Amino acid sequence: MQDYDEVTAFLGQWGHFQQSVFVLLCASVLPNGFGAFSLIFLTDVPSHHCLVPNINMTEDWHQAIIPVEVVNGKLELSRCRRYRLDVVRNLSAQGYVPGQDINLTNLEQEQCVDGWSYSKDVYHSTIVSEFDLVCTEEWKQPFTSTIYFLGVLVGSFFSGQLSDRFGRKPVLFVTMAIQTVFTFAQIFSPSWAVFCILLFISGLGQISNYVSAFVLGTEIFTGNVRVLFSSMGVCLAFAFGFMMLPLFAYFLRDWKSLLLGLSVPGLLYIPLWWLIPESPRWLLSQGRVEEAEDIVKYAAKKNKVEPPQVIFEDFNLPADKTQAKELHSIFSLLRTTNIRNTSFILCLVWFSLSTGYFGLSLNTSRLHADPFISCFISAAVEVPAYISSWLALRYLRRQLSVICVLLLGGVSLYFIQLVPRGLSYLSIALEMLGKFGITTGTALMFAYTAELYPTVVRNTATGMCTTVSRVGSCIAPFLLKLGEYFKYLPYIILGTLAVVSAFAAVFLPESFGQPLPQTIEQMHKRERIKCSFITRKGHSKPVTLFESQL
């Protein structure tokens, strides 16, 4: 079988064809950035306390009817209880003054039987205030995010296999449509349960769209352009979309208006169906040589170069056609011990990175008093992270890069608990440094995983890894809740996962400077990489070598 990069070298790496596809695929990723973290604002909890109906009582009793509690060392009005309304009304009618004639600590309390009063200083409404997800229903706040990420998990699992079976382009646009339509449909949710069902379906298309666009670009581009796209291209597009989210949320303070603003841009992507091509690599893997040649010839025309009469001549052999049509599934990733071990390690690394990334991203409301500024800071940190990942992918070994950023992220999160209480900005800096390392690692793993697996299972493998990683994103909202019992516990858990994954990554193969494998056999040949300290002849001290066991 011919090497695709060599056969299509006449196109060049950065012609008009590659430039247009690069821009369009990056544009398709923008909605993923502001869609993935819209829950930061949709599920944010406004200040609230028990609703006090309009009844005859003095102003002093109106102000004193909500008990004062100590929360994290500060006095705050109770969110879930009030003094019994009938008792307060009788005391007010008798002329008693709260705090003078009556000791409030002795009064009987009750739950918010009349509902809650929500502050509108920051938001006009969120789903928390819309469906009263507070007090006894507080568990629904993180569970809403978990339901969304469960949808992302299921979508990641099936979209990878569907993309390998039916093509990158159809799955890309179907998942974009699902994300857009069901984000819009959430506006009409009459209850929290209906909202969650629609949110789950919306999640099916969320990261599935991202992965399909990523794999499509990885297979169309070659050389340095492929590295640029897989590290900076789609990742920066995602980050810019994330940075747009607080802008949407700032001007659209109502949760329904926010969902409408996030869904409408999806309509702009309909014309892209006629502008983005299918992956020629995937077409060749399916034995559809003529269609692949048509796309490459179209690319040659746009780049103003002359293509050969027959581009993929070796693919005309019947044996190759038969092999190309061989069906592969997720079980192909477990076929041999070497490939299976690599898949398990990649899943662990992806899980740790996803748990850390979404945990720190969803934690933005605690960084600053203004949630819009907090969200922007968290998003802006991703820009230098993705630039760093691009530089690392271009000049450094994949394995070394992944190990270093995992250790950077893990150690930074460990140090947060050592910061004195008065240096809150240092804690924020360490948390953002941890997110920088984890975000850089996430960008590296997309490219690293795509380079390790062959064309016939590349999207299935990427989908499998993202599926496992979404388990981490599902538990991230509840992981943050542990901070209510011990402030630093979430950071300790996330740091431990990152450090353990760094040591596991030592046993991964190296793909730096090697062509993308086309078959599982090619992947198997370079699968075992031994990292050892040995002494070469002519050297007086040990050196680290990465030896390929063929």
C-alpha positions as CSV (number, residue, x, y, z in Angstrom):
1,M,0.0,0.0,0.0
2,Q,1.3,3.5,-0.9
3,D,2.0,6.1,1.7
4,Y,-0.7,8.8,1.4
5,D,1.6,11.7,2.3
6,E,4.1,10.8,-0.4
7,V,1.5,10.2,-3.1
8,T,-0.2,13.5,-2.5
9,A,3.0,15.5,-1.9
10,F,2.5,17.2,-5.3
11,L,-0.4,19.2,-3.7
12,G,1.9,21.0,-1.3
13,Q,1.1,21.5,2.4
14,W,-0.5,24.9,2.4
15,G,-2.3,25.6,-0.9
16,H,-5.7,27.3,-1.3
17,F,-7.5,24.0,-0.8
18,Q,-5.8,23.3,2.6
19,Q,-6.3,26.9,3.7
20,S,-10.0,26.9,3.0
21,V,-10.6,23.5,4.7
22,F,-8.4,24.6,7.7
23,V,-10.5,27.7,8.3
24,L,-13.9,26.0,7.8
25,L,-13.1,23.1,10.1
26,C,-11.9,25.5,12.8
27,A,-15.0,27.5,12.4
28,S,-17.1,24.4,12.9
29,V,-15.5,23.9,16.3
30,L,-16.4,27.4,17.7
31,P,-19.9,26.4,18.9
32,N,-18.3,23.5,20.9
33,G,-16.4,26.1,22.9
34,F,-19.3,28.1,24.1
35,G,-21.7,25.1,24.2
36,A,-19.6,22.8,26.4
37,F,-19.4,25.3,29.3
38,S,-22.8,27.0,29.0
39,L,-23.7,25.1,32.1
40,I,-21.4,27.4,34.1
41,F,-24.0,30.1,33.7
42,L,-27.2,28.0,33.2
43,T,-26.7,26.1,36.5
44,D,-25.1,28.9,38.5
45,V,-26.9,29.5,41.8
46,P,-28.1,33.1,42.5
47,S,-28.2,34.3,46.1
48,H,-31.5,33.3,47.6
49,H,-33.5,32.9,50.7
50,C,-36.9,31.8,51.8
51,L,-39.7,33.7,50.2
52,V,-41.7,35.7,52.8
53,P,-45.3,36.4,51.6
54,N,-46.8,39.9,52.1
55,I,-48.4,39.7,55.6
56,N,-48.9,42.2,58.3
57,M,-45.6,42.5,60.3
58,T,-43.2,45.2,61.3
59,E,-40.2,46.1,59.1
60,D,-37.9,44.8,61.9
61,W,-39.5,41.3,61.7
62,H,-39.4,41.4,57.9
63,Q,-35.6,41.8,58.1
64,A,-35.2,39.3,61.0
65,I,-37.4,36.4,59.8
66,I,-34.5,34.8,57.9
67,P,-32.0,33.2,60.3
68,V,-28.3,34.0,60.1
69,E,-25.8,31.1,59.7
70,V,-22.0,30.8,59.7
71,V,-20.9,29.6,56.2
72,N,-17.1,29.2,55.6
73,G,-16.4,31.5,58.6
74,K,-18.8,34.2,57.4
75,L,-22.2,35.2,58.6
76,E,-24.9,34.7,55.9
77,L,-28.6,34.6,55.6
78,S,-29.9,31.1,55.7
79,R,-30.8,29.8,52.2
80,C,-33.1,27.0,53.2
81,R,-34.9,28.0,56.5
82,R,-36.9,30.8,58.1
83,Y,-38.5,31.3,61.4
84,R,-42.1,30.0,61.5
85,L,-44.3,32.5,59.8
86,D,-47.3,32.1,62.2
87,V,-45.1,32.6,65.3
88,V,-43.4,35.7,63.8
89,R,-46.8,37.2,62.8
90,N,-48.1,36.8,66.3
91,L,-45.0,38.2,67.9
92,S,-45.2,41.2,65.5
93,A,-48.8,41.8,66.3
94,Q,-48.0,41.8,70.0
95,G,-45.4,44.5,69.5
96,Y,-42.3,42.5,70.4
97,V,-39.0,43.7,68.9
98,P,-36.7,41.0,67.5
99,G,-33.3,40.8,69.2
100,Q,-34.5,42.9,72.1
101,D,-37.7,41.4,73.5
102,I,-37.3,38.1,71.8
103,N,-34.2,35.9,71.6
104,L,-34.2,34.7,68.0
105,T,-32.2,31.6,68.7
106,N,-35.1,30.2,70.6
107,L,-37.7,30.6,67.8
108,E,-38.8,27.5,65.9
109,Q,-37.7,27.4,62.3
110,E,-39.3,25.9,59.2
111,Q,-38.3,25.1,55.6
112,C,-39.1,27.4,52.6
113,V,-42.7,26.2,52.3
114,D,-43.6,29.3,50.1
115,G,-40.7,29.0,47.8
116,W,-37.6,31.1,47.4
117,S,-36.7,34.7,46.6
118,Y,-33.7,34.9,44.1
119,S,-31.4,37.8,43.7
120,K,-31.3,39.3,40.2
121,D,-28.1,41.3,40.7
122,V,-26.2,38.9,38.4
123,Y,-28.8,36.9,36.5
124,H,-32.3,37.5,35.6
125,S,-32.9,33.8,35.8
126,T,-31.0,30.4,35.6
127,I,-32.4,26.9,35.6
128,V,-31.7,26.8,39.3
129,S,-34.2,29.7,39.9
130,E,-36.5,28.5,37.2
131,F,-36.9,25.0,38.7
132,D,-36.0,25.7,42.3
133,L,-32.9,23.4,42.3
134,V,-31.9,24.4,45.9
135,C,-32.0,23.1,49.4
136,T,-33.4,19.5,49.3
137,E,-33.2,19.7,45.5
138,E,-29.6,20.9,45.5
139,W,-28.3,17.6,44.3
140,K,-29.9,18.3,40.9
141,Q,-27.4,21.1,40.3
142,P,-24.3,18.9,39.7
143,F,-26.5,16.1,38.4
144,T,-27.6,18.3,35.6
145,S,-24.0,18.7,34.4
146,T,-23.5,15.0,34.8
147,I,-26.5,14.2,32.6
148,Y,-25.0,16.5,29.9
149,F,-21.6,14.8,30.1
150,L,-23.3,11.4,30.0
151,G,-24.8,12.5,26.6
152,V,-21.3,13.5,25.5
153,L,-20.0,10.1,26.7
154,V,-22.6,8.2,24.7
155,G,-22.1,10.4,21.7
156,S,-18.3,9.9,21.8
157,F,-18.7,6.2,22.0
158,F,-21.0,5.8,19.0
159,S,-19.8,8.7,16.8
160,G,-16.3,7.3,16.5
161,Q,-17.5,3.9,15.2
162,L,-20.2,5.5,13.0
163,S,-17.6,7.8,11.5
164,D,-15.3,4.9,10.7
165,R,-18.2,3.1,9.1
166,F,-20.1,5.9,7.3
167,G,-17.5,8.6,6.9
168,R,-16.1,11.6,8.7
169,K,-18.2,14.3,6.9
170,P,-21.8,12.8,7.5
171,V,-21.1,12.3,11.2
172,L,-19.6,15.8,11.5
173,F,-22.8,17.5,10.1
174,V,-25.3,15.2,11.8
175,T,-23.7,15.9,15.2
176,M,-23.6,19.6,14.5
177,A,-27.3,19.5,13.7
178,I,-28.2,17.5,16.9
179,Q,-26.2,20.0,19.0
180,T,-28.0,23.0,17.4
181,V,-31.5,21.7,17.3
182,F,-31.7,20.4,20.8
183,T,-29.9,23.3,22.4
184,F,-32.7,25.4,20.9
185,A,-35.4,22.9,22.1
186,Q,-34.3,23.3,25.7
187,I,-35.8,26.8,25.8
188,F,-39.3,25.2,25.8
189,S,-38.6,22.8,28.7
190,P,-41.6,22.8,31.1
191,S,-39.8,21.0,33.8
192,W,-36.3,20.1,35.0
193,A,-36.8,16.5,33.8
194,V,-37.6,17.5,30.3
195,F,-34.7,20.0,30.3
196,C,-32.4,17.1,31.3
197,I,-33.6,14.8,28.5
198,L,-33.1,17.5,25.9
199,L,-29.7,18.4,27.4
200,F,-28.6,14.8,27.2
201,I,-29.5,14.6,23.5
202,S,-27.7,17.9,22.9
203,G,-24.7,16.4,24.6
204,L,-24.7,13.5,22.1
205,G,-23.5,15.9,19.4
206,Q,-21.3,18.2,21.5
207,I,-17.8,16.6,21.5
208,S,-18.7,14.2,18.7
209,N,-18.7,17.1,16.4
210,Y,-15.3,18.2,17.7
211,V,-13.7,14.8,17.3
212,S,-15.1,14.3,13.8
213,A,-13.7,17.7,12.7
214,F,-10.4,16.9,14.3
215,V,-10.0,13.5,12.7
216,L,-11.2,14.9,9.3
217,G,-8.5,17.6,9.4
218,T,-5.8,15.3,10.6
219,E,-6.4,13.0,7.6
220,I,-6.7,15.7,5.0
221,F,-3.6,17.8,6.1
222,T,0.0,16.6,6.0
223,G,3.3,17.5,7.6
224,N,3.5,20.6,9.7
225,V,0.1,21.8,8.7
226,R,-1.4,18.6,10.3
227,V,0.5,19.4,13.5
228,L,-0.7,23.0,13.4
229,F,-4.3,22.0,12.9
230,S,-4.4,19.3,15.5
231,S,-2.7,21.4,18.2
232,M,-3.4,25.1,17.6
233,G,-6.2,25.0,14.9
234,V,-9.1,23.3,16.5
235,C,-7.9,23.9,20.0
236,L,-7.7,27.6,19.6
237,A,-11.0,27.7,17.9
238,F,-12.5,25.9,20.9
239,A,-10.8,28.3,23.2
240,F,-12.1,31.4,21.3
241,G,-15.6,29.9,21.5
242,F,-15.1,29.4,25.2
243,M,-14.0,33.1,25.5
244,M,-17.1,34.2,23.7
245,L,-19.3,32.4,26.3
246,P,-19.0,35.1,29.0
247,L,-19.8,37.7,26.4
248,F,-23.0,35.9,25.5
249,A,-23.9,35.4,29.2
250,Y,-23.1,39.0,30.1
251,F,-25.6,40.4,27.6
252,L,-28.1,37.6,27.9
253,R,-28.8,37.2,31.6
254,D,-31.9,35.1,31.2
255,W,-31.2,31.3,30.7
256,K,-33.7,31.0,27.8
257,S,-32.2,34.0,26.0
258,L,-28.7,32.5,26.5
259,L,-29.7,29.2,25.0
260,L,-31.3,31.0,22.0
261,G,-28.1,33.0,21.5
262,L,-26.0,29.9,21.6
263,S,-28.1,27.9,19.2
264,V,-28.7,30.4,16.4
265,P,-25.1,30.4,15.2
266,G,-25.5,26.8,14.3
267,L,-27.6,27.8,11.3
268,L,-24.6,29.5,9.7
269,Y,-22.9,26.1,9.2
270,I,-25.4,24.6,6.8
271,P,-23.5,25.9,3.7
272,L,-20.4,24.1,4.9
273,W,-21.8,20.8,3.7
274,W,-20.9,21.9,0.1
275,L,-17.5,23.3,1.1
276,I,-15.9,20.6,3.3
277,P,-14.8,17.4,1.6
278,E,-14.8,13.8,2.8
279,S,-11.4,12.4,4.0
280,P,-9.6,10.8,1.1
281,R,-7.7,8.6,3.5
282,W,-11.0,7.2,4.8
283,L,-12.3,6.7,1.2
284,L,-9.2,4.7,0.4
285,S,-9.6,2.6,3.5
286,Q,-13.0,1.7,2.2
287,G,-11.7,0.9,-1.3
288,R,-13.5,3.9,-2.8
289,V,-10.4,4.9,-4.8
290,E,-12.2,6.9,-7.5
291,E,-13.9,9.2,-5.0
292,A,-10.6,9.8,-3.2
293,E,-8.9,10.7,-6.5
294,D,-11.7,13.1,-7.4
295,I,-11.2,15.0,-4.1
296,V,-7.4,15.1,-4.6
297,K,-7.8,16.3,-8.2
298,Y,-10.2,19.0,-7.0
299,A,-7.6,20.0,-4.4
300,A,-4.9,20.1,-7.2
301,K,-7.2,22.4,-9.2
302,K,-7.7,24.8,-6.3
303,N,-3.9,24.7,-5.6
304,K,-3.2,25.2,-9.3
305,V,-0.9,22.2,-9.7
306,E,-1.1,19.4,-12.2
307,P,-2.0,16.0,-10.7
308,P,-0.8,12.6,-12.1
309,Q,-3.2,10.7,-14.4
310,V,-3.5,7.9,-11.8
311,I,-2.9,9.0,-8.3
312,F,-3.5,5.9,-6.2
313,E,-2.5,3.1,-8.6
314,D,-1.5,0.6,-6.0
315,F,-5.0,0.7,-4.5
316,N,-6.4,-0.8,-7.7
317,L,-5.1,-4.2,-6.7
318,P,-8.0,-6.5,-5.8
319,A,-6.2,-7.7,-2.6
320,D,-6.0,-4.2,-1.4
321,K,-9.6,-3.6,-2.1
322,T,-10.6,-6.6,-0.1
323,Q,-8.3,-5.5,2.8
324,A,-9.7,-2.0,2.6
325,K,-13.2,-3.2,3.1
326,E,-12.4,-5.3,6.2
327,L,-14.6,-4.1,9.0
328,H,-13.0,-3.0,12.2
329,S,-14.6,-2.2,15.6
330,I,-13.5,-1.2,19.1
331,F,-12.5,-4.9,19.6
332,S,-9.7,-4.3,17.1
333,L,-8.1,-2.1,19.8
334,L,-7.9,-5.1,22.1
335,R,-6.6,-7.6,19.5
336,T,-3.0,-8.0,20.8
337,T,-1.3,-7.4,24.1
338,N,0.7,-4.5,22.9
339,I,-2.1,-2.6,21.3
340,R,-4.4,-3.4,24.3
341,N,-1.9,-2.1,26.8
342,T,-1.4,1.1,24.8
343,S,-5.2,1.6,24.7
344,F,-5.5,1.1,28.4
345,I,-2.8,3.6,29.2
346,L,-4.3,6.2,26.8
347,C,-7.7,5.8,28.4
348,L,-6.1,6.4,31.9
349,V,-4.4,9.6,30.6
350,W,-7.5,10.8,28.8
351,F,-9.6,10.2,31.9
352,S,-7.2,12.1,34.2
353,L,-7.0,15.0,31.8
354,S,-10.7,15.3,31.2
355,T,-11.5,15.1,35.0
356,G,-9.0,17.8,35.6
357,Y,-9.9,20.0,32.7
358,F,-13.7,20.0,33.3
359,G,-13.3,20.1,37.1
360,L,-11.1,23.3,36.9
361,S,-13.3,24.8,34.1
362,L,-16.5,24.3,36.0
363,N,-14.9,25.7,39.1
364,T,-14.5,29.2,37.5
365,S,-17.3,30.7,39.6
366,R,-15.0,30.4,42.7
367,L,-12.1,32.3,41.2
368,H,-13.5,35.8,41.3
369,A,-16.5,37.6,42.6
370,D,-17.6,38.3,39.0
371,P,-18.5,35.0,37.2
372,F,-18.1,36.6,33.8
373,I,-14.5,37.7,34.6
374,S,-13.8,34.2,36.1
375,C,-15.0,32.4,33.0
376,F,-12.9,34.7,30.7
377,I,-9.8,34.1,32.8
378,S,-10.3,30.3,32.7
379,A,-10.8,30.5,28.9
380,A,-7.9,32.8,28.2
381,V,-5.5,30.5,30.0
382,E,-6.2,27.9,27.2
383,V,-4.7,30.2,24.5
384,P,-1.0,29.9,25.7
385,A,-1.7,26.3,26.6
386,Y,-2.6,25.4,23.0
387,I,0.3,27.5,21.6
388,S,2.6,25.5,23.9
389,S,1.1,22.2,22.7
390,W,1.8,23.2,19.1
391,L,5.4,24.0,19.9
392,A,5.8,20.7,21.8
393,L,4.2,18.7,18.9
394,R,6.5,20.3,16.4
395,Y,9.8,20.1,18.2
396,L,9.6,17.6,21.1
397,R,8.8,13.9,21.5
398,R,5.2,13.2,22.2
399,Q,5.9,10.9,25.2
400,L,8.2,13.4,26.9
401,S,5.8,16.3,26.4
402,V,2.8,14.5,27.8
403,I,4.8,13.4,30.9
404,C,6.1,16.9,31.6
405,V,2.7,18.7,31.3
406,L,1.0,16.1,33.5
407,L,3.6,16.6,36.2
408,L,3.3,20.3,35.9
409,G,-0.5,20.2,36.3
410,G,-0.5,17.7,39.1
411,V,2.2,19.4,41.2
412,S,0.7,22.8,40.8
413,L,-2.6,21.6,42.2
414,Y,-0.9,19.9,45.1
415,F,0.8,23.2,46.1
416,I,-2.6,25.1,46.4
417,Q,-3.2,23.6,49.9
418,L,0.2,25.1,51.0
419,V,-0.8,28.7,50.2
420,P,-1.5,30.9,53.2
421,R,-5.2,31.9,53.6
422,G,-4.5,35.6,52.8
423,L,-2.8,34.9,49.5
424,S,-5.9,34.1,47.4
425,Y,-4.4,35.4,44.2
426,L,-1.5,32.9,44.5
427,S,-4.0,30.1,44.8
428,I,-5.7,31.3,41.7
429,A,-2.3,31.5,39.9
430,L,-1.5,27.9,40.9
431,E,-5.0,26.7,39.8
432,M,-4.6,28.4,36.5
433,L,-1.0,26.9,36.1
434,G,-2.6,23.5,36.8
435,K,-5.2,24.1,34.2
436,F,-2.5,25.3,31.8
437,G,-0.7,22.0,32.2
438,I,-3.8,19.9,31.9
439,T,-5.1,21.8,28.9
440,T,-1.8,21.5,27.1
441,G,-1.9,17.8,27.8
442,T,-5.4,17.5,26.4
443,A,-4.4,19.1,23.2
444,L,-1.3,16.9,22.9
445,M,-3.3,13.7,23.5
446,F,-5.7,14.4,20.6
447,A,-2.7,14.6,18.2
448,Y,-0.8,11.8,19.9
449,T,-3.7,9.4,19.8
450,A,-4.4,10.1,16.2
451,E,-0.8,9.4,15.3
452,L,-0.7,6.1,17.2
453,Y,-3.7,4.5,15.5
454,P,-4.2,3.5,11.9
455,T,-6.7,5.0,9.5
456,V,-9.1,2.1,9.7
457,V,-9.7,2.5,13.4
458,R,-8.4,6.1,14.0
459,N,-11.8,7.6,14.7
460,T,-13.0,4.6,16.7
461,A,-9.8,4.8,18.8
462,T,-10.2,8.6,19.3
463,G,-13.9,8.1,20.1
464,M,-13.1,5.3,22.6
465,C,-10.5,7.5,24.4
466,T,-12.9,10.5,24.5
467,T,-15.7,8.2,25.8
468,V,-13.6,7.1,28.7
469,S,-12.5,10.6,29.3
470,R,-16.2,11.7,29.5
471,V,-16.5,9.4,32.5
472,G,-14.2,11.9,34.2
473,S,-16.2,14.9,33.1
474,C,-19.3,13.2,34.4
475,I,-17.9,12.9,37.9
476,A,-16.2,16.3,37.9
477,P,-19.3,18.2,39.1
478,F,-19.7,15.9,42.1
479,L,-15.9,16.0,42.7
480,L,-16.2,19.8,43.1
481,K,-18.9,19.3,45.8
482,L,-16.3,17.5,47.9
483,G,-14.7,20.9,48.5
484,E,-17.7,21.7,50.8
485,Y,-16.4,19.1,53.2
486,F,-12.6,19.7,52.7
487,K,-11.6,22.7,50.6
488,Y,-8.5,21.1,49.1
489,L,-9.8,17.6,48.5
490,P,-10.7,18.2,44.8
491,Y,-7.3,19.6,44.1
492,I,-5.6,16.6,45.8
493,I,-7.6,14.1,43.8
494,L,-7.0,15.9,40.5
495,G,-3.3,16.3,41.2
496,T,-3.0,12.6,42.1
497,L,-4.7,11.5,38.9
498,A,-2.3,13.7,36.8
499,V,0.9,12.4,38.5
500,V,-0.2,8.7,38.2
501,S,-1.0,9.2,34.6
502,A,2.4,10.8,34.0
503,F,4.1,7.6,35.3
504,A,1.9,5.4,33.1
505,A,2.7,7.5,30.0
506,V,6.3,6.3,30.3
507,F,5.2,3.0,28.7
508,L,3.5,4.6,25.6
509,P,5.0,4.3,22.1
510,E,6.6,7.2,20.4
511,S,5.1,8.7,17.2
512,F,7.2,11.8,16.6
513,G,8.5,12.1,13.1
514,Q,6.8,8.9,11.9
515,P,4.1,8.7,9.1
516,L,0.5,7.9,10.1
517,P,-0.1,4.2,10.1
518,Q,-2.6,2.9,7.5
519,T,-3.2,-0.6,8.9
520,I,-3.2,-2.3,12.3
521,E,-0.2,-4.3,11.3
522,Q,1.8,-1.1,10.8
523,M,0.7,0.1,14.2
524,H,1.7,-3.2,15.8
525,K,5.2,-3.1,14.3
526,R,6.1,0.1,16.2
527,E,3.9,-0.7,19.3
528,R,6.4,-1.7,21.9
529,I,8.7,1.1,23.0
530,K,11.1,0.5,25.8
531,C,12.4,3.4,27.8
532,S,15.6,2.4,29.5
533,F,18.9,3.7,30.7
534,I,21.8,2.0,29.0
535,T,25.4,2.9,28.2
536,R,26.3,3.2,24.5
537,K,29.7,2.4,23.2
538,G,31.8,5.5,23.3
539,H,29.8,7.1,26.1
540,S,31.0,7.3,29.7
541,K,27.6,7.9,31.2
542,P,24.1,6.4,30.8
543,V,21.7,8.0,28.3
544,T,18.0,7.5,27.7
545,L,17.1,5.7,24.6
546,F,13.7,4.9,23.1
547,E,14.1,1.6,21.3
548,S,11.4,0.3,18.9
549,Q,10.8,-3.4,19.4
550,L,9.8,-4.6,16.0
